[in-house]
Every structure is written in structure tokens, then in C-alpha cells.
Amino acid sequence: MLTNKTKIILTILCATNLLLFSQENDKKTEALITDRPDATEASSTVGKGVLQFETGGLYESFEDKNIKSENYTYNTTLVRYGILDNVELRLGWDFVEGTTKVNSKKVNNVTSGLSPLLLGLKIDIAKEDGAMPEIALIGHVFPVFSAAKDYRPEYTGVDFRLAMSHTLSEKSSLGYNIGAQWGNDTAEAAAIYTIAYGYSISDKLGAYAELYGDLPEDSTANHYWDAGLTYLVSNDLQLDAYFGTSITEGQDLLLALGLSYRIKNI
């Protein structure tokens, strides 16, 4: 015969399991939430057993006097897998090709290859509750050895950030990240920030506008903006397009297209 204490423990365990199952079910049945196209990372994980692919291509240009640099990233792939309902593993790798033009004539110094591998983890910390935002912690490492010769940095890169979001209304939301990064071609630390406003034009079509940048310890700050559209083909497939440029020097034009796809119950 069960004692009252045992009955209470069993009731708590059943309620906890029901809550966890409900949260996992919600993540898998709602429309996918992605970390692209903006620089602002989402404040939620993909859910246990979910494999999500987020990829695309982009074009960047920068012109200084008579020299124009152009970069083509043919895949900005991020793979996310939920090992728990509140923890996901992250793997990313980009293939980049860079060209230089002097007086509108291409010079023979094309660079191409894989950028450093992204290895990371995202953990849900808190759900949105009134003035309290939804919060997730994200960390990445970018091993030097994983990059092609043309894009191999001097230092192993590391970054971490808190990703937060607020629901403003049924159609709008605000997402923002704060954190820091180290490495690449310099050992100095840099604070990083993003803030993005999203608006649902319809059940399938969304729009966003964003500011983001970094503030190095001993160098000039870099600030950028971008804006774009997302189209939800289904709850598991999203297309996107966006454009942007820098507010400070560093980028004249950014154009990109992409898609995200979710596979459940892996």
C-alpha cells in the first residue's frame, strides 16, 4: 500500500514528466524558430530529438578609393540538434570566395576555402514571464586548424552571448543579444550586441530590421544594420532574404538568401 509521502512524490514526478512532454511537444508542433537570417540568435533551443538545418548564400562588398573587395559565401550552414529539450548542439561551416578589383579590373589574387568550424552549445535558461524576457545562453569555439589556408586566423576564436526576447504584441517581438568574443586575427576581446524588431505581416510572411556590432578593447567600434523578409512554406520550412550595410566603415553592401528546414524525432 502506498504511503501519502509516496503518493505525493509520484504525483510530482507525473506532473513534471507531463510538463516536459508538453513543452517538447509544443516545440515540435509550432512553426520553427531560426537563428537566421539576422545576426540576433533566437532565445530558444530546437527541442529534444530535432535536427534543424539553416543555410544560405551571401554577397558582401567594400570599396576604398579605387580598390573594391568582394566576398561570396556559398553556404552559411548551421546545423542544430537538440540533445535535451533545453540543450542543443551547434555545428557550422562556411565556404567563402574573395576577389579584389583595382580600377574595376579583377586582380589574380582570388581567395577561397572553408572558414573556421563553429562548434557550440545553446542552453535555455528562462521562459518569458511578464517583464522577464525569454533567455538562452550560447557559446561557440572556432578552431584554427579547421579553416582553409586563405581563411586561417592567427588565434582560435571564442564567443558567448545571452540571447533574449520579448513578445510586444500578437504580431511583433523584440530580440537582442549581448556578449563578448575573442580571437580571429587579434587576441583582444570585443563586446558584441544585436537588437532586432520582428513583425508578422501574415501567418506566413514576416519582416525584421536590426542593428548589430562589436566594440573591441583597443580598436574602433563596428556598427551595422540589416533588414529582411521570411516566408514560412510550412511549419518545418522557412525561406528568407535580406540586405544591409555598415554604419561605420567596413561594408558597403550585404545581400543574402537562405532557407531553414527542420527534421523531427531523430
mmCIF file of C-alpha atoms in Angstrom:
data_model
loop_
_atom_site.group_PDB
_atom_site.id
_atom_site.type_symbol
_atom_site.label_atom_id
_atom_site.label_comp_id
_atom_site.label_asym_id
_atom_site.label_seq_id
_atom_site.Cartn_x
_atom_site.Cartn_y
_atom_site.Cartn_z
ATOM 1 C CA MET A 1 0.000 0.000 0.000
ATOM 2 C CA LEU A 2 1.363 3.428 -0.970
ATOM 3 C CA THR A 3 2.040 5.904 1.793
ATOM 4 C CA ASN A 4 0.880 9.513 1.499
ATOM 5 C CA LYS A 5 4.529 10.611 1.022
ATOM 6 C CA THR A 6 4.997 8.146 -1.856
ATOM 7 C CA LYS A 7 1.736 9.291 -3.454
ATOM 8 C CA ILE A 8 2.886 12.918 -3.297
ATOM 9 C CA ILE A 9 6.279 12.069 -4.857
ATOM 10 C CA LEU A 10 4.620 10.076 -7.652
ATOM 11 C CA THR A 11 2.185 12.916 -8.318
ATOM 12 C CA ILE A 12 5.061 15.420 -8.576
ATOM 13 C CA LEU A 13 7.026 13.123 -10.912
ATOM 14 C CA CYS A 14 3.991 12.580 -13.156
ATOM 15 C CA ALA A 15 3.283 16.314 -13.297
ATOM 16 C CA THR A 16 6.946 17.045 -14.119
ATOM 17 C CA ASN A 17 7.006 14.450 -16.894
ATOM 18 C CA LEU A 18 3.735 15.792 -18.287
ATOM 19 C CA LEU A 19 5.103 19.343 -18.283
ATOM 20 C CA LEU A 20 8.342 18.303 -20.018
ATOM 21 C CA PHE A 21 6.409 16.300 -22.615
ATOM 22 C CA SER A 22 4.058 19.227 -23.216
ATOM 23 C CA GLN A 23 6.988 21.661 -23.684
ATOM 24 C CA GLU A 24 8.741 19.269 -26.079
ATOM 25 C CA ASN A 25 5.509 18.692 -27.984
ATOM 26 C CA ASP A 26 4.936 22.449 -28.279
ATOM 27 C CA LYS A 27 8.406 22.992 -29.775
ATOM 28 C CA LYS A 28 7.862 20.275 -32.369
ATOM 29 C CA THR A 29 4.374 21.328 -33.451
ATOM 30 C CA GLU A 30 4.829 25.116 -33.578
ATOM 31 C CA ALA A 31 6.425 26.867 -36.548
ATOM 32 C CA LEU A 32 10.210 26.544 -36.470
ATOM 33 C CA ILE A 33 12.208 29.342 -34.867
ATOM 34 C CA THR A 34 15.559 30.004 -36.548
ATOM 35 C CA ASP A 35 18.872 31.728 -35.841
ATOM 36 C CA ARG A 36 18.877 33.189 -39.364
ATOM 37 C CA PRO A 37 18.610 35.421 -41.276
ATOM 38 C CA ASP A 38 19.523 38.154 -38.781
ATOM 39 C CA ALA A 39 22.634 38.347 -36.601
ATOM 40 C CA THR A 40 20.429 38.082 -33.495
ATOM 41 C CA GLU A 41 20.387 34.499 -32.227
ATOM 42 C CA ALA A 42 16.999 33.120 -31.121
ATOM 43 C CA SER A 43 16.378 32.793 -27.384
ATOM 44 C CA SER A 44 15.129 29.184 -27.601
ATOM 45 C CA THR A 45 16.527 25.758 -28.493
ATOM 46 C CA VAL A 46 15.127 23.412 -31.163
ATOM 47 C CA GLY A 47 13.845 20.731 -28.775
ATOM 48 C CA LYS A 48 14.947 17.185 -27.973
ATOM 49 C CA GLY A 49 15.459 14.933 -30.986
ATOM 50 C CA VAL A 50 15.065 17.769 -33.505
ATOM 51 C CA LEU A 51 17.634 18.286 -36.273
ATOM 52 C CA GLN A 52 17.499 21.730 -37.890
ATOM 53 C CA PHE A 53 19.463 22.924 -40.922
ATOM 54 C CA GLU A 54 19.881 26.658 -41.568
ATOM 55 C CA THR A 55 21.805 27.585 -44.692
ATOM 56 C CA GLY A 56 22.127 30.237 -47.371
ATOM 57 C CA GLY A 57 24.437 32.318 -49.509
ATOM 58 C CA LEU A 58 25.546 35.929 -49.218
ATOM 59 C CA TYR A 59 27.454 38.629 -51.051
ATOM 60 C CA GLU A 60 29.484 41.382 -49.344
ATOM 61 C CA SER A 61 31.411 44.283 -50.839
ATOM 62 C CA PHE A 62 33.679 47.050 -49.564
ATOM 63 C CA GLU A 63 35.281 49.778 -51.648
ATOM 64 C CA ASP A 64 38.126 52.032 -50.533
ATOM 65 C CA LYS A 65 39.204 54.587 -53.140
ATOM 66 C CA ASN A 66 39.906 52.551 -56.302
ATOM 67 C CA ILE A 67 40.095 49.125 -54.588
ATOM 68 C CA LYS A 68 36.956 47.002 -54.249
ATOM 69 C CA SER A 69 36.852 43.795 -52.226
ATOM 70 C CA GLU A 70 34.029 41.279 -52.745
ATOM 71 C CA ASN A 71 33.238 38.142 -50.747
ATOM 72 C CA TYR A 72 30.861 35.369 -51.827
ATOM 73 C CA THR A 73 29.797 32.916 -49.119
ATOM 74 C CA TYR A 74 28.225 29.951 -50.889
ATOM 75 C CA ASN A 75 26.915 28.264 -47.788
ATOM 76 C CA THR A 76 26.412 29.765 -44.348
ATOM 77 C CA THR A 77 25.398 26.425 -42.895
ATOM 78 C CA LEU A 78 24.410 25.975 -39.248
ATOM 79 C CA VAL A 79 23.253 22.550 -38.034
ATOM 80 C CA ARG A 80 21.395 22.440 -34.713
ATOM 81 C CA TYR A 81 20.482 19.258 -32.824
ATOM 82 C CA GLY A 82 18.527 19.015 -29.566
ATOM 83 C CA ILE A 83 20.151 16.566 -27.147
ATOM 84 C CA LEU A 84 17.681 17.640 -24.450
ATOM 85 C CA ASP A 85 14.563 19.750 -24.650
ATOM 86 C CA ASN A 86 16.541 22.720 -23.315
ATOM 87 C CA VAL A 87 20.020 21.981 -24.754
ATOM 88 C CA GLU A 88 21.185 21.917 -28.363
ATOM 89 C CA LEU A 89 24.490 21.185 -30.082
ATOM 90 C CA ARG A 90 25.587 23.533 -32.875
ATOM 91 C CA LEU A 91 27.873 22.925 -35.863
ATOM 92 C CA GLY A 92 28.624 25.434 -38.628
ATOM 93 C CA TRP A 93 30.994 25.763 -41.588
ATOM 94 C CA ASP A 94 31.072 28.326 -44.397
ATOM 95 C CA PHE A 95 32.727 28.174 -47.816
ATOM 96 C CA VAL A 96 33.951 31.632 -48.861
ATOM 97 C CA GLU A 97 35.488 33.075 -52.031
ATOM 98 C CA GLY A 98 37.044 36.531 -52.093
ATOM 99 C CA THR A 99 38.034 38.717 -55.046
ATOM 100 C CA THR A 100 39.692 42.125 -55.401
ATOM 101 C CA LYS A 101 39.237 44.707 -58.155
ATOM 102 C CA VAL A 102 41.532 47.666 -58.830
ATOM 103 C CA ASN A 103 40.040 50.358 -61.072
ATOM 104 C CA SER A 104 37.198 47.889 -61.857
ATOM 105 C CA LYS A 105 39.652 45.229 -63.074
ATOM 106 C CA LYS A 106 39.845 41.909 -61.205
ATOM 107 C CA VAL A 107 43.329 41.025 -59.963
ATOM 108 C CA ASN A 108 44.646 37.458 -59.746
ATOM 109 C CA ASN A 109 44.516 37.026 -56.002
ATOM 110 C CA VAL A 110 41.272 35.069 -55.529
ATOM 111 C CA THR A 111 40.987 33.526 -52.076
ATOM 112 C CA SER A 112 38.709 30.563 -51.382
ATOM 113 C CA GLY A 113 38.104 27.867 -48.813
ATOM 114 C CA LEU A 114 36.351 26.962 -45.608
ATOM 115 C CA SER A 115 36.159 29.422 -42.748
ATOM 116 C CA PRO A 116 36.870 28.129 -39.195
ATOM 117 C CA LEU A 117 34.478 25.434 -37.991
ATOM 118 C CA LEU A 118 31.854 26.594 -35.494
ATOM 119 C CA LEU A 119 31.328 24.265 -32.523
ATOM 120 C CA GLY A 120 28.788 25.372 -29.966
ATOM 121 C CA LEU A 121 26.085 24.836 -27.397
ATOM 122 C CA LYS A 122 22.833 26.642 -26.615
ATOM 123 C CA ILE A 123 21.018 26.252 -23.297
ATOM 124 C CA ASP A 124 17.547 27.558 -22.385
ATOM 125 C CA ILE A 125 17.716 29.490 -19.112
ATOM 126 C CA ALA A 126 14.313 31.134 -18.612
ATOM 127 C CA LYS A 127 10.904 31.411 -20.217
ATOM 128 C CA GLU A 128 9.280 34.794 -20.820
ATOM 129 C CA ASP A 129 7.248 35.920 -17.808
ATOM 130 C CA GLY A 130 5.890 39.467 -17.826
ATOM 131 C CA ALA A 131 8.830 41.864 -17.824
ATOM 132 C CA MET A 132 11.245 38.920 -17.667
ATOM 133 C CA PRO A 133 12.466 38.044 -21.194
ATOM 134 C CA GLU A 134 12.983 34.579 -22.574
ATOM 135 C CA ILE A 135 16.718 33.874 -22.126
ATOM 136 C CA ALA A 136 19.215 31.408 -23.589
ATOM 137 C CA LEU A 137 22.989 31.120 -23.176
ATOM 138 C CA ILE A 138 25.076 30.422 -26.305
ATOM 139 C CA GLY A 139 28.777 29.627 -26.587
ATOM 140 C CA HIS A 140 30.980 28.869 -29.615
ATOM 141 C CA VAL A 141 34.590 27.962 -30.348
ATOM 142 C CA PHE A 142 36.254 28.316 -33.787
ATOM 143 C CA PRO A 143 39.361 26.039 -34.013
ATOM 144 C CA VAL A 144 42.200 27.473 -36.117
ATOM 145 C CA PHE A 145 43.116 24.113 -37.701
ATOM 146 C CA SER A 146 39.627 23.699 -39.182
ATOM 147 C CA ALA A 147 39.972 26.618 -41.639
ATOM 148 C CA ALA A 148 41.430 26.617 -45.146
ATOM 149 C CA LYS A 149 44.805 28.342 -45.574
ATOM 150 C CA ASP A 150 43.304 31.517 -47.079
ATOM 151 C CA TYR A 151 40.952 31.960 -44.108
ATOM 152 C CA ARG A 152 43.023 30.549 -41.256
ATOM 153 C CA PRO A 153 43.133 33.102 -38.407
ATOM 154 C CA GLU A 154 46.042 33.597 -36.053
ATOM 155 C CA TYR A 155 44.048 32.745 -32.927
ATOM 156 C CA THR A 156 41.311 30.287 -32.025
ATOM 157 C CA GLY A 157 38.069 32.240 -31.777
ATOM 158 C CA VAL A 158 35.676 32.043 -28.833
ATOM 159 C CA ASP A 159 32.388 33.820 -28.244
ATOM 160 C CA PHE A 160 29.470 33.664 -25.857
ATOM 161 C CA ARG A 161 26.249 35.611 -25.578
ATOM 162 C CA LEU A 162 22.936 35.863 -23.768
ATOM 163 C CA ALA A 163 20.056 35.730 -26.268
ATOM 164 C CA MET A 164 16.854 37.393 -25.032
ATOM 165 C CA SER A 165 13.429 38.207 -26.460
ATOM 166 C CA HIS A 166 10.168 39.930 -25.567
ATOM 167 C CA THR A 167 6.719 39.497 -27.099
ATOM 168 C CA LEU A 168 5.433 43.020 -27.790
ATOM 169 C CA SER A 169 2.064 42.073 -29.320
ATOM 170 C CA GLU A 170 0.411 39.265 -31.274
ATOM 171 C CA LYS A 171 2.290 40.425 -34.380
ATOM 172 C CA SER A 172 5.558 41.886 -33.093
ATOM 173 C CA SER A 173 8.546 40.928 -30.959
ATOM 174 C CA LEU A 174 11.932 42.237 -29.910
ATOM 175 C CA GLY A 175 15.072 40.095 -29.759
ATOM 176 C CA TYR A 176 18.506 41.130 -28.550
ATOM 177 C CA ASN A 177 21.892 39.604 -27.712
ATOM 178 C CA ILE A 178 24.764 40.788 -25.543
ATOM 179 C CA GLY A 179 28.103 39.045 -25.137
ATOM 180 C CA ALA A 180 31.792 39.009 -25.951
ATOM 181 C CA GLN A 181 34.221 37.464 -28.416
ATOM 182 C CA TRP A 182 37.946 36.743 -28.604
ATOM 183 C CA GLY A 183 40.339 35.541 -31.275
ATOM 184 C CA ASN A 184 40.331 35.518 -35.076
ATOM 185 C CA ASP A 185 43.219 37.772 -36.160
ATOM 186 C CA THR A 186 43.644 39.530 -32.821
ATOM 187 C CA ALA A 187 43.853 38.478 -29.176
ATOM 188 C CA GLU A 188 41.854 41.466 -27.912
ATOM 189 C CA ALA A 189 38.362 40.985 -26.527
ATOM 190 C CA ALA A 190 35.339 42.694 -28.048
ATOM 191 C CA ALA A 191 31.864 43.243 -26.661
ATOM 192 C CA ILE A 192 29.101 42.229 -29.110
ATOM 193 C CA TYR A 193 25.498 43.365 -29.325
ATOM 194 C CA THR A 194 22.432 42.907 -31.523
ATOM 195 C CA ILE A 195 18.853 44.155 -31.407
ATOM 196 C CA ALA A 196 16.141 43.108 -33.871
ATOM 197 C CA TYR A 197 12.486 44.056 -34.249
ATOM 198 C CA GLY A 198 10.286 41.438 -35.919
ATOM 199 C CA TYR A 199 6.771 41.880 -37.328
ATOM 200 C CA SER A 200 4.343 39.257 -38.684
ATOM 201 C CA ILE A 201 2.770 40.647 -41.850
ATOM 202 C CA SER A 202 0.668 37.477 -42.138
ATOM 203 C CA ASP A 203 0.700 33.918 -40.792
ATOM 204 C CA LYS A 204 3.449 33.061 -43.280
ATOM 205 C CA LEU A 205 5.222 36.326 -44.121
ATOM 206 C CA GLY A 206 7.415 38.152 -41.623
ATOM 207 C CA ALA A 207 9.726 41.164 -41.689
ATOM 208 C CA TYR A 208 12.537 42.398 -39.465
ATOM 209 C CA ALA A 209 15.002 45.253 -39.027
ATOM 210 C CA GLU A 210 18.179 45.019 -36.978
ATOM 211 C CA LEU A 211 21.191 46.847 -35.558
ATOM 212 C CA TYR A 212 24.301 44.935 -34.508
ATOM 213 C CA GLY A 213 28.012 45.384 -33.985
ATOM 214 C CA ASP A 214 31.098 44.915 -31.838
ATOM 215 C CA LEU A 215 33.209 47.120 -29.600
ATOM 216 C CA PRO A 216 36.864 45.927 -29.410
ATOM 217 C CA GLU A 217 39.052 46.819 -26.434
ATOM 218 C CA ASP A 218 41.695 48.732 -28.378
ATOM 219 C CA SER A 219 40.130 49.346 -31.793
ATOM 220 C CA THR A 220 37.330 51.335 -33.368
ATOM 221 C CA ALA A 221 33.803 50.044 -32.865
ATOM 222 C CA ASN A 222 31.936 48.489 -35.799
ATOM 223 C CA HIS A 223 28.197 49.036 -36.287
ATOM 224 C CA TYR A 224 25.906 47.527 -38.937
ATOM 225 C CA TRP A 225 22.243 47.297 -39.880
ATOM 226 C CA ASP A 226 20.169 44.935 -41.974
ATOM 227 C CA ALA A 227 16.537 44.181 -42.795
ATOM 228 C CA GLY A 228 14.729 41.346 -44.494
ATOM 229 C CA LEU A 229 11.751 39.069 -45.037
ATOM 230 C CA THR A 230 10.959 35.490 -44.040
ATOM 231 C CA TYR A 231 8.373 33.206 -45.659
ATOM 232 C CA LEU A 232 7.052 30.121 -43.860
ATOM 233 C CA VAL A 233 6.388 27.498 -46.544
ATOM 234 C CA SER A 234 5.332 25.060 -43.818
ATOM 235 C CA ASN A 235 5.893 24.709 -40.078
ATOM 236 C CA ASP A 236 9.186 22.955 -40.908
ATOM 237 C CA LEU A 237 10.468 25.001 -43.863
ATOM 238 C CA GLN A 238 11.280 28.727 -43.998
ATOM 239 C CA LEU A 239 12.778 30.881 -46.767
ATOM 240 C CA ASP A 240 14.457 34.254 -46.197
ATOM 241 C CA ALA A 241 16.028 37.204 -47.996
ATOM 242 C CA TYR A 242 17.777 40.264 -46.576
ATOM 243 C CA PHE A 243 20.118 43.171 -47.272
ATOM 244 C CA GLY A 244 22.231 45.548 -45.223
ATOM 245 C CA THR A 245 25.338 47.675 -44.892
ATOM 246 C CA SER A 246 27.600 49.132 -42.233
ATOM 247 C CA ILE A 247 27.047 52.366 -40.349
ATOM 248 C CA THR A 248 30.796 52.647 -39.726
ATOM 249 C CA GLU A 249 33.387 51.718 -42.363
ATOM 250 C CA GLY A 250 33.683 48.060 -43.304
ATOM 251 C CA GLN A 251 30.796 47.010 -45.534
ATOM 252 C CA ASP A 252 29.170 48.786 -48.459
ATOM 253 C CA LEU A 253 26.578 46.151 -49.309
ATOM 254 C CA LEU A 254 25.269 42.857 -47.955
ATOM 255 C CA LEU A 255 22.796 40.712 -49.936
ATOM 256 C CA ALA A 256 21.669 37.219 -48.915
ATOM 257 C CA LEU A 257 19.169 34.414 -49.478
ATOM 258 C CA GLY A 258 18.597 31.340 -47.355
ATOM 259 C CA LEU A 259 16.385 28.558 -46.064
ATOM 260 C CA SER A 260 15.858 26.625 -42.861
ATOM 261 C CA TYR A 261 14.482 23.096 -42.544
ATOM 262 C CA ARG A 262 13.516 21.025 -39.501
ATOM 263 C CA ILE A 263 13.513 17.217 -39.149
ATOM 264 C CA LYS A 264 11.706 15.923 -36.058
ATOM 265 C CA ASN A 265 12.170 12.839 -33.897
ATOM 266 C CA ILE A 266 15.744 11.956 -34.916
#
